């Protein structure tokens, strides 16, 4: 991945590259090279597998673009608990808003929630999203603070950000995680997910 494609946060790269499938696919060839150096007898199989996974990631990206494009323009604000979706928002033309920054080491402040509630009410944001690895209290507090300002913000669903889903969730693989997120976001913000092409999920 070229340095200019990385998003910076407090002088360090934002680590959430996997949220942009086309960008994440750029990590596959160097990974294949490293694996080939460790197992040169498997070079052909590694190269074939790498090509298949790049094709899968690009197909996933194309499907995500088409599905997310069905969301009305004024609803394209992605409001989440913490700032894990900047790459996703850049890739798919969303305005990225989060209650707190990249770190989840501390709870968001009352001021953080109040500021985000003001934005949600002023922009009439339809939904905010909880995350599977975080306590939903901050988003629930945001819902209440926004409603106190006269706007009915709802929880649009749970997104996978820093971990895959459990076995059987449909999000236990990286492509499955992206598919789940795209479907959840699209439906909550007023769009319609397109049928998933064959071969996108492992």
PDB file of C-alpha atoms in Angstrom:
ATOM      1  CA  UNK A   1       0.000   0.000   0.000  1.00  0.00           C
ATOM      2  CA  UNK A   2       1.459   3.358  -1.030  1.00  0.00           C
ATOM      3  CA  UNK A   3       2.116   5.734   1.892  1.00  0.00           C
ATOM      4  CA  UNK A   4      -0.094   8.430   0.355  1.00  0.00           C
ATOM      5  CA  UNK A   5      -3.074   6.046   0.538  1.00  0.00           C
ATOM      6  CA  UNK A   6      -2.766   5.706   4.307  1.00  0.00           C
ATOM      7  CA  UNK A   7      -4.937   7.846   6.524  1.00  0.00           C
ATOM      8  CA  UNK A   8      -3.100   9.356   9.478  1.00  0.00           C
ATOM      9  CA  UNK A   9      -4.325   9.783  13.021  1.00  0.00           C
ATOM     10  CA  UNK A  10      -2.125  11.690  15.470  1.00  0.00           C
ATOM     11  CA  UNK A  11       1.022  11.031  13.378  1.00  0.00           C
ATOM     12  CA  UNK A  12       0.352   7.285  13.081  1.00  0.00           C
ATOM     13  CA  UNK A  13      -1.427   5.392  10.302  1.00  0.00           C
ATOM     14  CA  UNK A  14      -5.057   4.477  10.877  1.00  0.00           C
ATOM     15  CA  UNK A  15      -4.850   0.662  11.013  1.00  0.00           C
ATOM     16  CA  UNK A  16      -8.340  -0.122   9.660  1.00  0.00           C
ATOM     17  CA  UNK A  17      -7.227  -0.822   6.072  1.00  0.00           C
ATOM     18  CA  UNK A  18      -9.469  -3.861   5.765  1.00  0.00           C
ATOM     19  CA  UNK A  19     -12.536  -1.605   5.645  1.00  0.00           C
ATOM     20  CA  UNK A  20     -11.630  -0.679   2.037  1.00  0.00           C
ATOM     21  CA  UNK A  21     -11.631  -3.957   0.047  1.00  0.00           C
ATOM     22  CA  UNK A  22      -9.805  -2.527  -2.989  1.00  0.00           C
ATOM     23  CA  UNK A  23      -7.062  -1.092  -0.778  1.00  0.00           C
ATOM     24  CA  UNK A  24      -6.877  -4.265   1.336  1.00  0.00           C
ATOM     25  CA  UNK A  25      -6.387  -6.289  -1.843  1.00  0.00           C
ATOM     26  CA  UNK A  26      -3.118  -4.414  -2.423  1.00  0.00           C
ATOM     27  CA  UNK A  27      -1.676  -6.183   0.615  1.00  0.00           C
ATOM     28  CA  UNK A  28      -2.203  -9.644  -0.929  1.00  0.00           C
ATOM     29  CA  UNK A  29       0.721  -9.694  -3.447  1.00  0.00           C
ATOM     30  CA  UNK A  30       3.420  -8.800  -0.867  1.00  0.00           C
ATOM     31  CA  UNK A  31       1.880 -11.339   1.508  1.00  0.00           C
ATOM     32  CA  UNK A  32       2.101 -13.960  -1.254  1.00  0.00           C
ATOM     33  CA  UNK A  33       5.750 -13.028  -1.820  1.00  0.00           C
ATOM     34  CA  UNK A  34       6.524 -13.495   1.870  1.00  0.00           C
ATOM     35  CA  UNK A  35       4.754 -16.867   1.942  1.00  0.00           C
ATOM     36  CA  UNK A  36       6.566 -17.967  -1.219  1.00  0.00           C
ATOM     37  CA  UNK A  37       9.916 -17.151   0.396  1.00  0.00           C
ATOM     38  CA  UNK A  38       8.973 -19.419   3.289  1.00  0.00           C
ATOM     39  CA  UNK A  39       7.599 -22.207   1.103  1.00  0.00           C
ATOM     40  CA  UNK A  40       9.113 -21.944  -2.406  1.00  0.00           C
ATOM     41  CA  UNK A  41       7.812 -25.389  -3.397  1.00  0.00           C
ATOM     42  CA  UNK A  42       4.277 -24.004  -3.035  1.00  0.00           C
ATOM     43  CA  UNK A  43       4.883 -20.909  -5.169  1.00  0.00           C
ATOM     44  CA  UNK A  44       2.362 -21.821  -7.878  1.00  0.00           C
ATOM     45  CA  UNK A  45      -0.419 -22.565  -5.399  1.00  0.00           C
ATOM     46  CA  UNK A  46       0.298 -19.410  -3.402  1.00  0.00           C
ATOM     47  CA  UNK A  47       0.208 -17.263  -6.549  1.00  0.00           C
ATOM     48  CA  UNK A  48      -3.023 -18.868  -7.703  1.00  0.00           C
ATOM     49  CA  UNK A  49      -4.617 -18.345  -4.309  1.00  0.00           C
ATOM     50  CA  UNK A  50      -3.469 -14.725  -4.216  1.00  0.00           C
ATOM     51  CA  UNK A  51      -5.011 -14.007  -7.626  1.00  0.00           C
ATOM     52  CA  UNK A  52      -8.290 -15.606  -6.564  1.00  0.00           C
ATOM     53  CA  UNK A  53      -8.450 -13.534  -3.374  1.00  0.00           C
ATOM     54  CA  UNK A  54      -7.662 -10.293  -5.207  1.00  0.00           C
ATOM     55  CA  UNK A  55     -10.478 -11.055  -7.665  1.00  0.00           C
ATOM     56  CA  UNK A  56     -12.819 -11.788  -4.737  1.00  0.00           C
ATOM     57  CA  UNK A  57     -11.920  -8.511  -3.000  1.00  0.00           C
ATOM     58  CA  UNK A  58     -12.487  -6.469  -6.166  1.00  0.00           C
ATOM     59  CA  UNK A  59     -15.844  -8.152  -6.781  1.00  0.00           C
ATOM     60  CA  UNK A  60     -16.782  -7.418  -3.173  1.00  0.00           C
ATOM     61  CA  UNK A  61     -15.767  -3.787  -3.638  1.00  0.00           C
ATOM     62  CA  UNK A  62     -17.859  -3.440  -6.815  1.00  0.00           C
ATOM     63  CA  UNK A  63     -20.920  -4.940  -5.097  1.00  0.00           C
ATOM     64  CA  UNK A  64     -20.438  -2.640  -2.087  1.00  0.00           C
ATOM     65  CA  UNK A  65     -20.214   0.428  -4.336  1.00  0.00           C
ATOM     66  CA  UNK A  66     -23.432  -0.479  -6.162  1.00  0.00           C
ATOM     67  CA  UNK A  67     -25.367  -1.333  -2.987  1.00  0.00           C
ATOM     68  CA  UNK A  68     -24.274   1.736  -1.022  1.00  0.00           C
ATOM     69  CA  UNK A  69     -25.018   3.985  -4.004  1.00  0.00           C
ATOM     70  CA  UNK A  70     -28.730   3.258  -3.463  1.00  0.00           C
ATOM     71  CA  UNK A  71     -28.669   5.282  -0.209  1.00  0.00           C
ATOM     72  CA  UNK A  72     -30.140   8.787  -0.668  1.00  0.00           C
ATOM     73  CA  UNK A  73     -27.461  11.467  -0.866  1.00  0.00           C
ATOM     74  CA  UNK A  74     -28.585  13.308   2.273  1.00  0.00           C
ATOM     75  CA  UNK A  75     -28.459  10.065   4.303  1.00  0.00           C
ATOM     76  CA  UNK A  76     -24.835   9.258   3.506  1.00  0.00           C
ATOM     77  CA  UNK A  77     -23.528  10.032   6.994  1.00  0.00           C
ATOM     78  CA  UNK A  78     -21.951   7.094   8.814  1.00  0.00           C
ATOM     79  CA  UNK A  79     -22.370   7.662  12.539  1.00  0.00           C
ATOM     80  CA  UNK A  80     -20.583   5.077  14.681  1.00  0.00           C
ATOM     81  CA  UNK A  81     -19.309   4.546  18.203  1.00  0.00           C
ATOM     82  CA  UNK A  82     -15.602   4.898  17.402  1.00  0.00           C
ATOM     83  CA  UNK A  83     -13.587   6.021  14.416  1.00  0.00           C
ATOM     84  CA  UNK A  84     -12.970   2.697  12.651  1.00  0.00           C
ATOM     85  CA  UNK A  85     -14.701   3.500   9.368  1.00  0.00           C
ATOM     86  CA  UNK A  86     -12.642   6.307   7.836  1.00  0.00           C
ATOM     87  CA  UNK A  87     -11.246   4.105   5.053  1.00  0.00           C
ATOM     88  CA  UNK A  88     -14.738   2.736   4.409  1.00  0.00           C
ATOM     89  CA  UNK A  89     -16.199   6.239   4.264  1.00  0.00           C
ATOM     90  CA  UNK A  90     -13.496   7.469   1.904  1.00  0.00           C
ATOM     91  CA  UNK A  91     -13.958   4.484  -0.415  1.00  0.00           C
ATOM     92  CA  UNK A  92     -17.731   4.766  -0.606  1.00  0.00           C
ATOM     93  CA  UNK A  93     -18.287   8.531  -0.382  1.00  0.00           C
ATOM     94  CA  UNK A  94     -19.727   8.807   3.122  1.00  0.00           C
ATOM     95  CA  UNK A  95     -19.312  11.575   5.647  1.00  0.00           C
ATOM     96  CA  UNK A  96     -17.595   9.835   8.550  1.00  0.00           C
ATOM     97  CA  UNK A  97     -18.703  10.764  12.066  1.00  0.00           C
ATOM     98  CA  UNK A  98     -17.912   8.966  15.326  1.00  0.00           C
ATOM     99  CA  UNK A  99     -18.581   9.616  18.994  1.00  0.00           C
ATOM    100  CA  UNK A 100     -14.937   8.985  19.877  1.00  0.00           C
ATOM    101  CA  UNK A 101     -11.632   8.590  18.044  1.00  0.00           C
ATOM    102  CA  UNK A 102      -9.712   5.484  17.026  1.00  0.00           C
ATOM    103  CA  UNK A 103      -8.787   4.428  20.558  1.00  0.00           C
ATOM    104  CA  UNK A 104     -11.363   2.579  22.643  1.00  0.00           C
ATOM    105  CA  UNK A 105      -9.223   2.610  25.778  1.00  0.00           C
ATOM    106  CA  UNK A 106     -11.503   5.156  27.461  1.00  0.00           C
ATOM    107  CA  UNK A 107     -15.198   5.973  27.453  1.00  0.00           C
ATOM    108  CA  UNK A 108     -16.378   8.966  25.387  1.00  0.00           C
ATOM    109  CA  UNK A 109     -17.107  12.080  27.413  1.00  0.00           C
ATOM    110  CA  UNK A 110     -20.477  13.747  27.899  1.00  0.00           C
ATOM    111  CA  UNK A 111     -19.155  16.548  25.693  1.00  0.00           C
ATOM    112  CA  UNK A 112     -18.359  14.043  22.918  1.00  0.00           C
ATOM    113  CA  UNK A 113     -21.886  12.637  23.048  1.00  0.00           C
ATOM    114  CA  UNK A 114     -23.468  16.098  23.229  1.00  0.00           C
ATOM    115  CA  UNK A 115     -21.508  17.377  20.235  1.00  0.00           C
ATOM    116  CA  UNK A 116     -22.409  14.311  18.166  1.00  0.00           C
ATOM    117  CA  UNK A 117     -26.075  14.602  19.174  1.00  0.00           C
ATOM    118  CA  UNK A 118     -26.135  18.202  17.972  1.00  0.00           C
ATOM    119  CA  UNK A 119     -24.799  17.088  14.589  1.00  0.00           C
ATOM    120  CA  UNK A 120     -27.233  14.159  14.346  1.00  0.00           C
ATOM    121  CA  UNK A 121     -30.225  16.378  15.123  1.00  0.00           C
ATOM    122  CA  UNK A 122     -29.144  19.222  12.845  1.00  0.00           C
ATOM    123  CA  UNK A 123     -28.433  16.906   9.904  1.00  0.00           C
ATOM    124  CA  UNK A 124     -31.437  14.629  10.575  1.00  0.00           C
ATOM    125  CA  UNK A 125     -29.215  11.553  10.517  1.00  0.00           C
ATOM    126  CA  UNK A 126     -31.501   8.479  10.261  1.00  0.00           C
ATOM    127  CA  UNK A 127     -29.419   5.976  12.225  1.00  0.00           C
ATOM    128  CA  UNK A 128     -26.330   5.419  14.348  1.00  0.00           C
ATOM    129  CA  UNK A 129     -24.514   2.103  14.573  1.00  0.00           C
ATOM    130  CA  UNK A 130     -23.255   0.117  17.516  1.00  0.00           C
ATOM    131  CA  UNK A 131     -20.181  -2.104  17.134  1.00  0.00           C
ATOM    132  CA  UNK A 132     -19.887  -5.752  18.053  1.00  0.00           C
ATOM    133  CA  UNK A 133     -16.715  -5.278  20.104  1.00  0.00           C
ATOM    134  CA  UNK A 134     -17.854  -2.217  22.080  1.00  0.00           C
ATOM    135  CA  UNK A 135     -20.338  -1.604  24.866  1.00  0.00           C
ATOM    136  CA  UNK A 136     -23.410   0.035  23.255  1.00  0.00           C
ATOM    137  CA  UNK A 137     -23.879   2.518  26.124  1.00  0.00           C
ATOM    138  CA  UNK A 138     -22.323   5.442  24.258  1.00  0.00           C
ATOM    139  CA  UNK A 139     -24.593   5.007  21.243  1.00  0.00           C
ATOM    140  CA  UNK A 140     -27.628   4.545  23.509  1.00  0.00           C
ATOM    141  CA  UNK A 141     -26.711   7.803  25.286  1.00  0.00           C
ATOM    142  CA  UNK A 142     -26.365   9.458  21.882  1.00  0.00           C
ATOM    143  CA  UNK A 143     -29.856   8.237  20.898  1.00  0.00           C
ATOM    144  CA  UNK A 144     -31.335   9.763  24.056  1.00  0.00           C
ATOM    145  CA  UNK A 145     -29.443  13.047  23.659  1.00  0.00           C
ATOM    146  CA  UNK A 146     -30.545  13.361  20.036  1.00  0.00           C
ATOM    147  CA  UNK A 147     -34.174  12.633  20.875  1.00  0.00           C
ATOM    148  CA  UNK A 148     -34.010  15.354  23.541  1.00  0.00           C
ATOM    149  CA  UNK A 149     -33.237  17.696  20.648  1.00  0.00           C
ATOM    150  CA  UNK A 150     -36.364  16.641  18.797  1.00  0.00           C
ATOM    151  CA  UNK A 151     -34.911  14.137  16.348  1.00  0.00           C
ATOM    152  CA  UNK A 152     -35.685  10.408  16.385  1.00  0.00           C
ATOM    153  CA  UNK A 153     -32.272   8.854  15.801  1.00  0.00           C
ATOM    154  CA  UNK A 154     -32.402   5.047  15.886  1.00  0.00           C
ATOM    155  CA  UNK A 155     -29.846   2.263  16.212  1.00  0.00           C
ATOM    156  CA  UNK A 156     -29.324   0.994  12.679  1.00  0.00           C
ATOM    157  CA  UNK A 157     -27.703  -2.276  13.690  1.00  0.00           C
ATOM    158  CA  UNK A 158     -24.364  -3.688  14.777  1.00  0.00           C
ATOM    159  CA  UNK A 159     -21.232  -3.310  12.647  1.00  0.00           C
ATOM    160  CA  UNK A 160     -18.059  -5.382  12.715  1.00  0.00           C
ATOM    161  CA  UNK A 161     -15.021  -3.156  13.076  1.00  0.00           C
ATOM    162  CA  UNK A 162     -12.084  -4.653  14.981  1.00  0.00           C
ATOM    163  CA  UNK A 163     -13.044  -8.338  15.009  1.00  0.00           C
ATOM    164  CA  UNK A 164     -14.790 -10.911  12.846  1.00  0.00           C
ATOM    165  CA  UNK A 165     -18.095 -12.433  13.845  1.00  0.00           C
ATOM    166  CA  UNK A 166     -18.581 -15.697  15.670  1.00  0.00           C
ATOM    167  CA  UNK A 167     -18.949 -18.967  13.783  1.00  0.00           C
ATOM    168  CA  UNK A 168     -22.365 -19.065  12.134  1.00  0.00           C
ATOM    169  CA  UNK A 169     -22.827 -15.273  12.193  1.00  0.00           C
ATOM    170  CA  UNK A 170     -22.125 -14.884   8.477  1.00  0.00           C
ATOM    171  CA  UNK A 171     -19.316 -12.488   9.394  1.00  0.00           C
ATOM    172  CA  UNK A 172     -16.745 -15.059  10.464  1.00  0.00           C
ATOM    173  CA  UNK A 173     -14.594 -14.291   7.406  1.00  0.00           C
ATOM    174  CA  UNK A 174     -13.281 -10.956   6.168  1.00  0.00           C
ATOM    175  CA  UNK A 175     -15.542 -10.903   3.064  1.00  0.00           C
ATOM    176  CA  UNK A 176     -18.492 -11.913   5.251  1.00  0.00           C
ATOM    177  CA  UNK A 177     -17.735  -9.076   7.662  1.00  0.00           C
ATOM    178  CA  UNK A 178     -17.756  -6.521   4.837  1.00  0.00           C
ATOM    179  CA  UNK A 179     -20.953  -7.969   3.353  1.00  0.00           C
ATOM    180  CA  UNK A 180     -22.685  -7.809   6.746  1.00  0.00           C
ATOM    181  CA  UNK A 181     -21.591  -4.202   7.305  1.00  0.00           C
ATOM    182  CA  UNK A 182     -22.638  -3.061   3.840  1.00  0.00           C
ATOM    183  CA  UNK A 183     -26.063  -4.683   4.125  1.00  0.00           C
ATOM    184  CA  UNK A 184     -26.640  -3.235   7.607  1.00  0.00           C
ATOM    185  CA  UNK A 185     -25.577   0.283   6.610  1.00  0.00           C
ATOM    186  CA  UNK A 186     -27.488   0.251   3.324  1.00  0.00           C
ATOM    187  CA  UNK A 187     -30.766  -0.905   4.853  1.00  0.00           C
ATOM    188  CA  UNK A 188     -30.559   1.413   7.891  1.00  0.00           C
ATOM    189  CA  UNK A 189     -29.867   4.507   5.785  1.00  0.00           C
ATOM    190  CA  UNK A 190     -32.627   3.957   3.258  1.00  0.00           C
ATOM    191  CA  UNK A 191     -30.979   1.985   0.477  1.00  0.00           C
ATOM    192  CA  UNK A 192     -31.456  -1.517  -0.924  1.00  0.00           C
ATOM    193  CA  UNK A 193     -28.552  -4.003  -0.992  1.00  0.00           C
ATOM    194  CA  UNK A 194     -28.062  -5.660  -4.354  1.00  0.00           C
ATOM    195  CA  UNK A 195     -28.001  -9.454  -4.700  1.00  0.00           C
ATOM    196  CA  UNK A 196     -24.573 -10.779  -3.814  1.00  0.00           C
ATOM    197  CA  UNK A 197     -22.676 -12.200  -6.810  1.00  0.00           C
ATOM    198  CA  UNK A 198     -21.519 -15.800  -6.702  1.00  0.00           C
ATOM    199  CA  UNK A 199     -18.000 -16.260  -5.389  1.00  0.00           C
ATOM    200  CA  UNK A 200     -17.820 -13.162  -3.189  1.00  0.00           C
ATOM    201  CA  UNK A 201     -18.095 -15.211  -0.004  1.00  0.00           C
ATOM    202  CA  UNK A 202     -15.604 -18.029   0.602  1.00  0.00           C
TER     203      UNK A 202
END
